[in-house]
Structures are given as structure tokens and as C-alpha cells.
Short mmCIF file of N, CA, C and O in Angstrom, two decimals:
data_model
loop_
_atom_site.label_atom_id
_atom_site.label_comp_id
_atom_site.label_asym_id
_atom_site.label_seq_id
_atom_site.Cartn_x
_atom_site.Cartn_y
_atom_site.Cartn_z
N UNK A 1 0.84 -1.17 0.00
CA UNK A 1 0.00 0.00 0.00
C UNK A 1 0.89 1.24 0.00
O UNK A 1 2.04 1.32 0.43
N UNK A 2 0.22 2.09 -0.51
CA UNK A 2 1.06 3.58 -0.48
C UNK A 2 0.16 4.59 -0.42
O UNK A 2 -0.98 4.43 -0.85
N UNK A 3 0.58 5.75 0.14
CA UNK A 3 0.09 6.81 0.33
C UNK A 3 0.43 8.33 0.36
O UNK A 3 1.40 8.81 0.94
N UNK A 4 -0.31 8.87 -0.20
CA UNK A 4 0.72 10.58 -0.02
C UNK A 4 -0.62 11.62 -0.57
O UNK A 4 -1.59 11.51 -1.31
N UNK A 5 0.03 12.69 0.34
CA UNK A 5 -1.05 13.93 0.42
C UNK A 5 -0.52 14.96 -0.83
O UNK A 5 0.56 15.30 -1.32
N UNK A 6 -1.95 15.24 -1.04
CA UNK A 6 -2.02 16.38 -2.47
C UNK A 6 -1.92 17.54 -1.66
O UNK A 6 -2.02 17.33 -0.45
N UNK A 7 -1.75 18.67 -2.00
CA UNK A 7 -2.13 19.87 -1.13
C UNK A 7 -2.28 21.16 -2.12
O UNK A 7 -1.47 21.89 -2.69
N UNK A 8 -3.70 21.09 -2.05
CA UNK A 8 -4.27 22.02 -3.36
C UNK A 8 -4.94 23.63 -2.40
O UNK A 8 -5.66 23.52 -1.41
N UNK A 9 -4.56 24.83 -2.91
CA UNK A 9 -4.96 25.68 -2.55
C UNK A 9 -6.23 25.90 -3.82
O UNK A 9 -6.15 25.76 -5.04
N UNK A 10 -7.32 26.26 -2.97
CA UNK A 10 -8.82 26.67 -4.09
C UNK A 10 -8.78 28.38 -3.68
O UNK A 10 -8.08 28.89 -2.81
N UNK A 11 -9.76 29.07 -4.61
CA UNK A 11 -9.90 30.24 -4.27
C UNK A 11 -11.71 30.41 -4.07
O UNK A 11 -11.86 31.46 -4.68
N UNK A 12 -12.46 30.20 -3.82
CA UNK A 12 -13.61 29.95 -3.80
C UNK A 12 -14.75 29.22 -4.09
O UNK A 12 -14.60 28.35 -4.94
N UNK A 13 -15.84 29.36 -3.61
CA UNK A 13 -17.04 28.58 -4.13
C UNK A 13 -17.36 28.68 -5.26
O UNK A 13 -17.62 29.66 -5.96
N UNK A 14 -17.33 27.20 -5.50
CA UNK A 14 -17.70 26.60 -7.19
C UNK A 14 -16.42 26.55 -8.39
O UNK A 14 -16.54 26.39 -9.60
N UNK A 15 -14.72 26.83 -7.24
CA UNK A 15 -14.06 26.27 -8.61
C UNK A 15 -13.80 24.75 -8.31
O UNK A 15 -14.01 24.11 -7.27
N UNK A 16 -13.30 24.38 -9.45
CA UNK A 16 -12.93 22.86 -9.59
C UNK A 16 -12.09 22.41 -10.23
O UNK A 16 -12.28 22.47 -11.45
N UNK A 17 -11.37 22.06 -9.96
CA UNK A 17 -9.70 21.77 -9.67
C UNK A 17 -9.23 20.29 -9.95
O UNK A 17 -9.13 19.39 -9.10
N UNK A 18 -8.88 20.18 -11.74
CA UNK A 18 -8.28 18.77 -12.45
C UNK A 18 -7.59 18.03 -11.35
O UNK A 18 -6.49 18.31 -10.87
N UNK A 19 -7.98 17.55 -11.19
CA UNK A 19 -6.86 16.16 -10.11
C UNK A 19 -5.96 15.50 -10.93
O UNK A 19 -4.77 15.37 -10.63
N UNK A 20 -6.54 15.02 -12.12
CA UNK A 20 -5.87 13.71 -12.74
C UNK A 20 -4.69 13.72 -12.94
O UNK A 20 -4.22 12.58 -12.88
N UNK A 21 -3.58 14.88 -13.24
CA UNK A 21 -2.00 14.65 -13.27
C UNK A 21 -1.69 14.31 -12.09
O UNK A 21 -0.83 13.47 -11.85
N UNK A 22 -2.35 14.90 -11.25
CA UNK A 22 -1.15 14.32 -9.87
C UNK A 22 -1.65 13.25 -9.51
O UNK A 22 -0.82 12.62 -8.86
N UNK A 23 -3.19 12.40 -9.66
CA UNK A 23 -3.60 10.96 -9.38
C UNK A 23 -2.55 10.13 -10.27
O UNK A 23 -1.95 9.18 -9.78
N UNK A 24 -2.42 10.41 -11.16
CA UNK A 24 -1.78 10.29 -12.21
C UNK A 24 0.03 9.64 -11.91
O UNK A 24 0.56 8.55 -12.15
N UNK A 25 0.69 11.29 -11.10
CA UNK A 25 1.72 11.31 -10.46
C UNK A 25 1.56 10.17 -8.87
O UNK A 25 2.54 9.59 -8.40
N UNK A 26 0.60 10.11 -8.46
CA UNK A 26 1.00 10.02 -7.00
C UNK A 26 0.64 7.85 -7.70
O UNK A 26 0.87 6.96 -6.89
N UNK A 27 0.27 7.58 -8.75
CA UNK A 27 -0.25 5.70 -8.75
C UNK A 27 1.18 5.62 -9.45
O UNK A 27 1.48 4.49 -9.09
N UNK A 28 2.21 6.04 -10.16
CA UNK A 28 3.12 6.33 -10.87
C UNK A 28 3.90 6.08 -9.71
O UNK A 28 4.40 5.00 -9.40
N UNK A 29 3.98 7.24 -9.05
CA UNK A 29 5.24 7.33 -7.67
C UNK A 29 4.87 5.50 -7.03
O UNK A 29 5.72 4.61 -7.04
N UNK A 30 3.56 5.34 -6.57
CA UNK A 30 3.46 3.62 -5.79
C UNK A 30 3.57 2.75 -6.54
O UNK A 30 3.07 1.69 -6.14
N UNK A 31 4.36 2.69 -8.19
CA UNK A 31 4.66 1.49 -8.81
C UNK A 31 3.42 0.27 -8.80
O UNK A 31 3.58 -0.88 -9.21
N UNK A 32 2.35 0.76 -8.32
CA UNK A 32 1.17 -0.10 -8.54
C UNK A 32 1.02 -0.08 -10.06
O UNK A 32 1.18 0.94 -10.72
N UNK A 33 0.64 -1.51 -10.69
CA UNK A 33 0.63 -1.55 -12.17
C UNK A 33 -0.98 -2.14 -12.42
O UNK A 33 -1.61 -2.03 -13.47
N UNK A 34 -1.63 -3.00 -10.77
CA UNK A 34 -2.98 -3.08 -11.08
C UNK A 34 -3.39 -3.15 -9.63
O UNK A 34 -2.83 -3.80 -8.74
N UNK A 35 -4.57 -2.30 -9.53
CA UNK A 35 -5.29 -2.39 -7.86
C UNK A 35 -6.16 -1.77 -7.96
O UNK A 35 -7.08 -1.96 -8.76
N UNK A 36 -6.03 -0.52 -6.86
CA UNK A 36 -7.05 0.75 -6.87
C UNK A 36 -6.45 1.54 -6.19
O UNK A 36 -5.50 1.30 -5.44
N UNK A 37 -7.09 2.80 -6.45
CA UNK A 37 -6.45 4.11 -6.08
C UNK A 37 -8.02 4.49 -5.22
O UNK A 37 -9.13 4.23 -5.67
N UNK A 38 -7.73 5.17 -3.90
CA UNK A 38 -8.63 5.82 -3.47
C UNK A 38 -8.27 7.36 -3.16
O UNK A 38 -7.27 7.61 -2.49
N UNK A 39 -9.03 8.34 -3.62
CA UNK A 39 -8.89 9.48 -3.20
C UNK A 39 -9.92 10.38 -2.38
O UNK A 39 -10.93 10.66 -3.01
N UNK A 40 -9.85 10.83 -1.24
CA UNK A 40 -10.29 11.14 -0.20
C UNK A 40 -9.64 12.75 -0.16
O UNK A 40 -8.47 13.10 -0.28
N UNK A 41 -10.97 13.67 0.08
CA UNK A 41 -10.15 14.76 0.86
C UNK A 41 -11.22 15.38 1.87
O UNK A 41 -12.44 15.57 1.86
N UNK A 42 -10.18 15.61 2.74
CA UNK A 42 -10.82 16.35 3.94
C UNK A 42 -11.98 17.55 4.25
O UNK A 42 -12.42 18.24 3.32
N UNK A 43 -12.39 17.70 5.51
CA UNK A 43 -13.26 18.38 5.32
C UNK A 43 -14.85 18.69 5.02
O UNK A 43 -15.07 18.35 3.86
N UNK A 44 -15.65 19.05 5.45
CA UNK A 44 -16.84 18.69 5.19
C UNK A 44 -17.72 19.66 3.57
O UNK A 44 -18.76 19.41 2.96
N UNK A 45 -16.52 20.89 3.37
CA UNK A 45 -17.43 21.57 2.56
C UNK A 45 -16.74 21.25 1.38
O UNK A 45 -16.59 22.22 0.62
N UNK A 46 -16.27 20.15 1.00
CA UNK A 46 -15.37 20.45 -0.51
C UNK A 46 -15.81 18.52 -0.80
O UNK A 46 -16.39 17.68 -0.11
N UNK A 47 -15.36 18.52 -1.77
CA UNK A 47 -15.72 17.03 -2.57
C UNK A 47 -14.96 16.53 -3.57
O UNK A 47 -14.29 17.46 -4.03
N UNK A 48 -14.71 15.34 -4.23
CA UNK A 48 -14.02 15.02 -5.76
C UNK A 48 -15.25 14.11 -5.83
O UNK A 48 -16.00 13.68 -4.95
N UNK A 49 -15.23 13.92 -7.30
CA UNK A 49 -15.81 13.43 -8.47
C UNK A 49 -15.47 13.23 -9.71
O UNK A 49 -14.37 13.76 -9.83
N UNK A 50 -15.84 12.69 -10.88
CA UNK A 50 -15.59 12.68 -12.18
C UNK A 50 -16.12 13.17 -12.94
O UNK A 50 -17.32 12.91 -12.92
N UNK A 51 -15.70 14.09 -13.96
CA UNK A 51 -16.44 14.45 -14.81
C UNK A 51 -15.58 15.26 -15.84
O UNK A 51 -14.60 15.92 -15.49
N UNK A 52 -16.10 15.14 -17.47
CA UNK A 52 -15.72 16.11 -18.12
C UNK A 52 -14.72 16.96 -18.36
O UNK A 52 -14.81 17.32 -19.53
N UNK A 53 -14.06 17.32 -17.97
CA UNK A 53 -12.81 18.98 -17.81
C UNK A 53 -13.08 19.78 -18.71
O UNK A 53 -12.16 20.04 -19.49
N UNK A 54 -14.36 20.44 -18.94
CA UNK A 54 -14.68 21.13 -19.99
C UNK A 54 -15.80 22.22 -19.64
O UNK A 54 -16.90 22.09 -19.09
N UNK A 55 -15.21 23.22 -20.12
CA UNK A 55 -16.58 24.55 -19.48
C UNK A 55 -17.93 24.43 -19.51
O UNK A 55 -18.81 24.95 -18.83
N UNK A 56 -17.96 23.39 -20.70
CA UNK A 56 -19.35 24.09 -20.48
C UNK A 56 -20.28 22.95 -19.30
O UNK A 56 -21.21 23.27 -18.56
N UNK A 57 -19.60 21.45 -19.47
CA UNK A 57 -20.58 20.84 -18.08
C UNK A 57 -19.88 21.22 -17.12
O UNK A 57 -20.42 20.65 -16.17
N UNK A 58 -18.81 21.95 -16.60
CA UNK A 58 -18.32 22.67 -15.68
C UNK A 58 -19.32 23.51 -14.96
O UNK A 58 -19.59 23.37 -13.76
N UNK A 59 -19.77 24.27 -15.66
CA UNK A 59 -21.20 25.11 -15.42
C UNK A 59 -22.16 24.18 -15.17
O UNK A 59 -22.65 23.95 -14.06
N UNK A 60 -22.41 23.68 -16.15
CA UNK A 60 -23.72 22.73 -15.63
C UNK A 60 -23.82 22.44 -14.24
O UNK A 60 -24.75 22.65 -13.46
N UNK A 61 -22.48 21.82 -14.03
CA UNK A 61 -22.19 21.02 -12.69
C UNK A 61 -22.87 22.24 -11.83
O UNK A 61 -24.05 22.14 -11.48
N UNK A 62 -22.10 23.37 -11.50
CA UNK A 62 -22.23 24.04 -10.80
C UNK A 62 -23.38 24.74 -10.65
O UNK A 62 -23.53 25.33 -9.57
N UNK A 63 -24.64 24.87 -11.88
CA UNK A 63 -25.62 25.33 -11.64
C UNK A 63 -26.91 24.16 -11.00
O UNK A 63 -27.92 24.40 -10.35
N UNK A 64 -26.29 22.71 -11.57
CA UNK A 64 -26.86 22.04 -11.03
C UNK A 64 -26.56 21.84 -9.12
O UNK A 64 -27.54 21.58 -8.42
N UNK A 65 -25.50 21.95 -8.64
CA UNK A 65 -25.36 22.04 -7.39
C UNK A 65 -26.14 23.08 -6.95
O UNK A 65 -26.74 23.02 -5.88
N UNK A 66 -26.17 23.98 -7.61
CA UNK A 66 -27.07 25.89 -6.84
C UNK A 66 -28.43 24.91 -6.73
O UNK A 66 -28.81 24.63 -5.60
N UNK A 67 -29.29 24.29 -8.07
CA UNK A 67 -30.16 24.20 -7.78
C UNK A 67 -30.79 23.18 -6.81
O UNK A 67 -31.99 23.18 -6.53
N UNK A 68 -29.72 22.15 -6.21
CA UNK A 68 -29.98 21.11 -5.30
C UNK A 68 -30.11 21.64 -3.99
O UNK A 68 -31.00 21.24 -3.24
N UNK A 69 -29.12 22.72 -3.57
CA UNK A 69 -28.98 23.28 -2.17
C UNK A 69 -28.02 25.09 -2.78
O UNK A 69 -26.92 25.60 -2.99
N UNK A 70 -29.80 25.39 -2.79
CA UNK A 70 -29.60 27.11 -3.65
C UNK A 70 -28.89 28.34 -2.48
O UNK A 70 -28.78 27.97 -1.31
N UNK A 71 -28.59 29.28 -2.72
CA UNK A 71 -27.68 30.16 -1.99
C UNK A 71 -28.58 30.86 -0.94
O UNK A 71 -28.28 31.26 0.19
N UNK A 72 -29.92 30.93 -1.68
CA UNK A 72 -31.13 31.71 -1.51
C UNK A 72 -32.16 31.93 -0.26
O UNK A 72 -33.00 32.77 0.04
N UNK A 73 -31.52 30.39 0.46
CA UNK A 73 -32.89 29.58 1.19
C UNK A 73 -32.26 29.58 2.62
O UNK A 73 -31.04 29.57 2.74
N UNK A 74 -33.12 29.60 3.72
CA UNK A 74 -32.32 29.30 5.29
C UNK A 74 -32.12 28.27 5.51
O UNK A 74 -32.83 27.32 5.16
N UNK A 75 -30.87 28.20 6.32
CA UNK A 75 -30.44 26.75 6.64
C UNK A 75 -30.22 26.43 7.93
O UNK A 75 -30.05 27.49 8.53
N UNK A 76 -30.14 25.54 8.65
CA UNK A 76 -30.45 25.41 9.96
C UNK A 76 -29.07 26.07 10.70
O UNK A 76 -28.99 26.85 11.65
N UNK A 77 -27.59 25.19 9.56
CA UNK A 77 -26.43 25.15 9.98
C UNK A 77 -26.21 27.11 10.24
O UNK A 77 -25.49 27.62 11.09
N UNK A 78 -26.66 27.49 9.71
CA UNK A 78 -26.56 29.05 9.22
C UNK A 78 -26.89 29.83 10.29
O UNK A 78 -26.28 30.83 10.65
N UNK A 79 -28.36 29.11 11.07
CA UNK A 79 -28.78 29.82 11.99
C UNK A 79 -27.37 29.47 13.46
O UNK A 79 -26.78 30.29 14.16
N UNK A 80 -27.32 28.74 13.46
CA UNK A 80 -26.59 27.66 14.50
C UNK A 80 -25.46 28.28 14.87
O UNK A 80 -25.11 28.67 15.98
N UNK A 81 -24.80 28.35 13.59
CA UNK A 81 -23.13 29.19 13.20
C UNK A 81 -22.89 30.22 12.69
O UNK A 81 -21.85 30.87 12.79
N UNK A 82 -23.89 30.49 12.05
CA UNK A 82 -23.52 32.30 11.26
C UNK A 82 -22.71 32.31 10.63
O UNK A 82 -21.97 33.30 10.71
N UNK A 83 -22.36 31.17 9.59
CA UNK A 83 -20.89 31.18 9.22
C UNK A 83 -21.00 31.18 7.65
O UNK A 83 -20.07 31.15 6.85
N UNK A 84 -22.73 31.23 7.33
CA UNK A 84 -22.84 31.57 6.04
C UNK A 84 -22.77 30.26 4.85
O UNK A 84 -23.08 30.28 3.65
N UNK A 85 -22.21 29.04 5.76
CA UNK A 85 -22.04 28.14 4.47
C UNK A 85 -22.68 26.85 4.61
O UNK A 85 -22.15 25.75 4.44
N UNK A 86 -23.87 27.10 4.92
CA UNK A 86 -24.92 25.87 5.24
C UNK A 86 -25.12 24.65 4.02
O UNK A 86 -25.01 23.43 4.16
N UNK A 87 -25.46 25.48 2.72
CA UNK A 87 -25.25 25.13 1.03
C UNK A 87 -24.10 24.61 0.85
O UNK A 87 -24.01 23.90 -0.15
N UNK A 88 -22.97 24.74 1.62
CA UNK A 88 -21.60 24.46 1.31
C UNK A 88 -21.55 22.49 1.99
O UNK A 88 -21.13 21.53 1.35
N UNK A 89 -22.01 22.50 3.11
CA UNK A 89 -22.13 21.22 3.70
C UNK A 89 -23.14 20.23 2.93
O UNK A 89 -23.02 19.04 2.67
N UNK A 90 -24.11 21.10 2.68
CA UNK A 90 -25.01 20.18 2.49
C UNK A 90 -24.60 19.67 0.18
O UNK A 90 -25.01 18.75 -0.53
N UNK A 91 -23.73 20.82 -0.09
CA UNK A 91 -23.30 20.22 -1.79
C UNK A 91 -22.18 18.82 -1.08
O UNK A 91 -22.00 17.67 -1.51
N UNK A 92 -21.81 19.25 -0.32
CA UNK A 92 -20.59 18.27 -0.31
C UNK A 92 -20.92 17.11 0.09
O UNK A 92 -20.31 16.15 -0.37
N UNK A 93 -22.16 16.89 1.20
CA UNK A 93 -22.55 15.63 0.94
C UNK A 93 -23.34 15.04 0.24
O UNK A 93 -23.45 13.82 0.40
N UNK A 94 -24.15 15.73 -0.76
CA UNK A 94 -24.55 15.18 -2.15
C UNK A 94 -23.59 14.40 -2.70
O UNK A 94 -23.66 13.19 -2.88
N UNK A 95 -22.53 15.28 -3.02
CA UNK A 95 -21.29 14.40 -4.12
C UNK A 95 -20.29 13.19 -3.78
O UNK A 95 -19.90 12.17 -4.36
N UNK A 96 -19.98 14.11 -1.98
CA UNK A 96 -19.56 13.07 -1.15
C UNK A 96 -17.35 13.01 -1.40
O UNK A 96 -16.76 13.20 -2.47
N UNK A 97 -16.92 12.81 -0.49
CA UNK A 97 -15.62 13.40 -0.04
C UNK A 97 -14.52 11.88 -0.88
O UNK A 97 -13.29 11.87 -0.99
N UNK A 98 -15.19 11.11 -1.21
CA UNK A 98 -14.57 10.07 -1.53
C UNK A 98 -14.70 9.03 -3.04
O UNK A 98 -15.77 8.59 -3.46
N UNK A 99 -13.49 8.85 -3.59
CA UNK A 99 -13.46 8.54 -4.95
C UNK A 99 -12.60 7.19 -5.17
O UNK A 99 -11.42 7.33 -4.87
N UNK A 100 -12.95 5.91 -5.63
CA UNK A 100 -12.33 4.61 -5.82
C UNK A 100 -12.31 4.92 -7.41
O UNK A 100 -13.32 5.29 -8.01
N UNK A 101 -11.11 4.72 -7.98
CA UNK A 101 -10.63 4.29 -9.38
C UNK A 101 -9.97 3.36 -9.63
O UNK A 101 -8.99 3.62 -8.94
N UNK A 102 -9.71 2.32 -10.18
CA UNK A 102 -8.92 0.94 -10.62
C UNK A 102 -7.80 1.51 -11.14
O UNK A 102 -7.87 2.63 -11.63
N UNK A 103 -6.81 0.94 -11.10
CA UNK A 103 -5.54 1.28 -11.40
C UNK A 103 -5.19 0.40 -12.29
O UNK A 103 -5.03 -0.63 -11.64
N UNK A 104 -4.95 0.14 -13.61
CA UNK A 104 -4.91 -0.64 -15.03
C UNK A 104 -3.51 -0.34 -15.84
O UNK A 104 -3.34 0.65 -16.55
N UNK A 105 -2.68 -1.22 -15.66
CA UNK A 105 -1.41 -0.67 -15.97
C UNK A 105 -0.88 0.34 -15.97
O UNK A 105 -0.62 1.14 -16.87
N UNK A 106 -0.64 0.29 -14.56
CA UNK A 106 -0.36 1.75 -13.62
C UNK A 106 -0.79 2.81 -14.04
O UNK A 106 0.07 3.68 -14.20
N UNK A 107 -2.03 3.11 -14.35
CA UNK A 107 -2.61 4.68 -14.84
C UNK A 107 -3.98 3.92 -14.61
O UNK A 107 -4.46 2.81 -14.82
N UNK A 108 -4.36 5.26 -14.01
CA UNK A 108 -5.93 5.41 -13.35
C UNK A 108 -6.63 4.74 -14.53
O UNK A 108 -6.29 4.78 -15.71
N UNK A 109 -7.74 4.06 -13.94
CA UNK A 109 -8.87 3.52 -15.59
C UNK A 109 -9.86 4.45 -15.59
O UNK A 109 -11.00 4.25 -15.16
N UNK A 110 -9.34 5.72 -16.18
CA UNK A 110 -10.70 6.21 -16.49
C UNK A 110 -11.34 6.76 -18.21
O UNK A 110 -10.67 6.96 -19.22
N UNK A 111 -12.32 6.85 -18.07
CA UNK A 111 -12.90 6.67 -19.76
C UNK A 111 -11.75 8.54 -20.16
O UNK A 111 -11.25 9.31 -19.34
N UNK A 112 -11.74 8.61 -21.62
CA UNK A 112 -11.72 9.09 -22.13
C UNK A 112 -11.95 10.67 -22.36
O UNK A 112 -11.37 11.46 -23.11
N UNK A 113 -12.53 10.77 -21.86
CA UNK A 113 -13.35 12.37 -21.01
C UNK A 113 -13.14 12.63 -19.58
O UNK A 113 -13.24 13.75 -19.07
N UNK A 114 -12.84 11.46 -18.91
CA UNK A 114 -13.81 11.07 -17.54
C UNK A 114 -11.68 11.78 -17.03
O UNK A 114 -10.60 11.38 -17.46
N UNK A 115 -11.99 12.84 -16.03
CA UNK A 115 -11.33 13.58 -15.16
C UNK A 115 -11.70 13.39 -14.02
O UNK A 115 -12.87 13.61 -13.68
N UNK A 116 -10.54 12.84 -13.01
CA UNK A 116 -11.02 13.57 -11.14
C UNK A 116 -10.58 15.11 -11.03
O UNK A 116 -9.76 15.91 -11.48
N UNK A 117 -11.88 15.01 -9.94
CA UNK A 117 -11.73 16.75 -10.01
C UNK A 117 -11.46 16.71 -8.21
O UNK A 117 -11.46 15.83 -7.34
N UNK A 118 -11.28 17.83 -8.25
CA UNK A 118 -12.16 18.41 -6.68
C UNK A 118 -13.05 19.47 -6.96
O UNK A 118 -12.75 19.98 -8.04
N UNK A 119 -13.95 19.95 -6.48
CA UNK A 119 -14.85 20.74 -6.20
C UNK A 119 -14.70 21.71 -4.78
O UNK A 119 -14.58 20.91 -3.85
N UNK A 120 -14.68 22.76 -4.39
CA UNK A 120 -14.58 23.83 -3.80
C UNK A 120 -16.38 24.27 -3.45
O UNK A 120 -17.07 24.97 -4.19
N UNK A 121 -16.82 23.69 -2.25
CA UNK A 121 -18.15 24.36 -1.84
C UNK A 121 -17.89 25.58 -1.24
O UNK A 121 -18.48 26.65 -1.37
N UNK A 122 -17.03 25.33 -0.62
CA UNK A 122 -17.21 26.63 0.63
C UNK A 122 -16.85 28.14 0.08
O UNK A 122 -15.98 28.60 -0.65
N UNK A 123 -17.98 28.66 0.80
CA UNK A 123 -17.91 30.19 0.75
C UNK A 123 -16.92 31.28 1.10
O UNK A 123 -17.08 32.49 0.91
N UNK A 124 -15.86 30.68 1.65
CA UNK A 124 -14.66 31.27 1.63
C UNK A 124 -14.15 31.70 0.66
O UNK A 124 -14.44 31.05 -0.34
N UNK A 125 -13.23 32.87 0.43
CA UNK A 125 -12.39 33.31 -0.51
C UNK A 125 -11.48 32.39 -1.13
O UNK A 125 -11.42 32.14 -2.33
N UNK A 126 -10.49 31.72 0.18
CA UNK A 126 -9.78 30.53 -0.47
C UNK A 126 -9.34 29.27 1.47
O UNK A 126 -9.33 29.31 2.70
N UNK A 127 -9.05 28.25 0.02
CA UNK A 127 -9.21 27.11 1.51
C UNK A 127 -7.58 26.74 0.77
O UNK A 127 -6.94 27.15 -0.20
N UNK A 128 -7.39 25.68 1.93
CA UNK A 128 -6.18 24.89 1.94
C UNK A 128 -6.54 23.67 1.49
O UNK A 128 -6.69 23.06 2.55
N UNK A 129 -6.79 22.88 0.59
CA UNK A 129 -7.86 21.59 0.69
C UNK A 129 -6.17 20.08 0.79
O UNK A 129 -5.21 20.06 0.02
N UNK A 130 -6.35 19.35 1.68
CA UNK A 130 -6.10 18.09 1.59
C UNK A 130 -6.53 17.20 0.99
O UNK A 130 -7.74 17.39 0.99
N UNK A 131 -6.29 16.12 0.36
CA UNK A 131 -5.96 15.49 -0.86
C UNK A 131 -5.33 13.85 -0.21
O UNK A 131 -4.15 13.48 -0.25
N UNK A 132 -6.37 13.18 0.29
CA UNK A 132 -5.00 11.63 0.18
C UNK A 132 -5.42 10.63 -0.89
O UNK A 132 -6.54 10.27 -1.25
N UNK A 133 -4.40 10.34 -1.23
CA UNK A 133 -4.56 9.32 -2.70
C UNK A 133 -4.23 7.76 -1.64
O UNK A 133 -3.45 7.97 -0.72
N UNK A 134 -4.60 6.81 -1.72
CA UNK A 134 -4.00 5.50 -1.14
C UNK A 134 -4.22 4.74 -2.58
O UNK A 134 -5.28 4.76 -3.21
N UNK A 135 -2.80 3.93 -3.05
CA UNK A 135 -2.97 3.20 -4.04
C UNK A 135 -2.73 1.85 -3.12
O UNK A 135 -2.01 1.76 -2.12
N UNK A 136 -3.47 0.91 -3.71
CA UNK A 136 -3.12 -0.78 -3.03
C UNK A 136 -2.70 -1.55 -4.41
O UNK A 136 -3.10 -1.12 -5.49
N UNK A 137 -2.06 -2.49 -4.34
CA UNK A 137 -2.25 -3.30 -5.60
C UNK A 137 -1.82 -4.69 -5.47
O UNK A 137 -1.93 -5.45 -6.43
#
């Protein structure tokens, strides 16, 4: 097994941030040639997923998140904390903090289009986001 931390600075809610060179780099660095790669990052308001690397379902993505848990509406967490990012918790566990990919002669198996991302919920200006990749094989 192997393991090692990404350490991605975001600058706000709703960017999203290519993973795949450094998933890329970090199944490469563990000489795994077949297993799985898991990528996990910390935190409750941020997420990875797959999708696209392309503007325009980039947007999609992101207008589809507004419309699941909109900017607009009260939230309990909001009343509780005042901290403004109630929408931020509740996108991230829609998508969810955790990503399994097969590892297929040592490079991630993913389709053709198909990118890990991270996603940036929180309403902050900018976060520190953690990043662990664990490859097994």
C-alpha cells in the first residue's frame, strides 16, 4: 500500500480543480501496475468526483449544485453558526468526499473524457484543501 497527500490551494465557491495529473503522479510514484487508487479529501465543505474537464458541463455542474442546495434559502447550519455556508455542507454531501478508481497498468482507468476533479463548496475566498490518494495493488 502507499500513500501521499495532495495539497491544493482553491480560491472559492464553485471552482474545480483537475486532479488527474497528480492521481496520475502520486499511482506512478506507488509502482502499482494493477489495484485501486482511493482518493479522499478532507473536510466537510469540498468534494471530488468525475467528470468532463470542460466549461461548459463545468457550469452545468455548478448550476446544477445551486439548484440542489440554492444560496437563496435558510439553513439550519446558518442559523446555528452564522458562518454563512450551510449550502456548502449540504453540496458536499450530495457528491460526497470520496473517490475509488482501478488502477490498469499503472494509470488510473478512467474513460476518455472522464477527469477527477475536486470541487470547492465553501464560501470562503480561499481554503487549503487536503488530498489523500491511497494506491493498493
Amino acid at each position: 500500500m502507499f500513500r501521499t497527500t495532495i495539497q491544493v490551494e482553491t480560491h472559492g465557491e464553485g471552482e474545480i480543480v483537475n486532479l488527474t495529473p497528480r492521481i496520475e503522479q502520486a499511482i506512478a510514484e506507488s509502482g502499482v501496475r494493477e489495484g485501486l487508487a482511493s482518493i479522499f479529501v478532507t473536510g466537510s465543505t469540498a468534494a471530488v468526483t468525475t467528470i468532463e474537464y470542460e466549461p461548459g458541463v463545468l457550469s452545468d455542474l455548478r448550476r446544477a449544485l445551486s439548484v440542489i442546495a440554492p444560496a437563496d434559502i435558510p439553513y439550519a447550519h446558518d442559523a446555528a453558526w452564522g458562518d454563512g455556508n450551510g449550502r456548502s455542507h449540504v453540496r458536499a454531501a450530495v457528491v460526497g468526499p470520496s473517490l475509488s478508481v482501478p488502477v490498469i497498468e499503472g494509470r488510473p482507468g478512467c474513460g476518455t473524457w472522464q477527469q477527477i476533479v475536486l470541487l470547492e463548496l465553501d464560501v470562503r475566498s480561499s481554503r487549503q484543501r487536503t488530498v489523500y490518494v491511497t494506491v493498493q495493488g
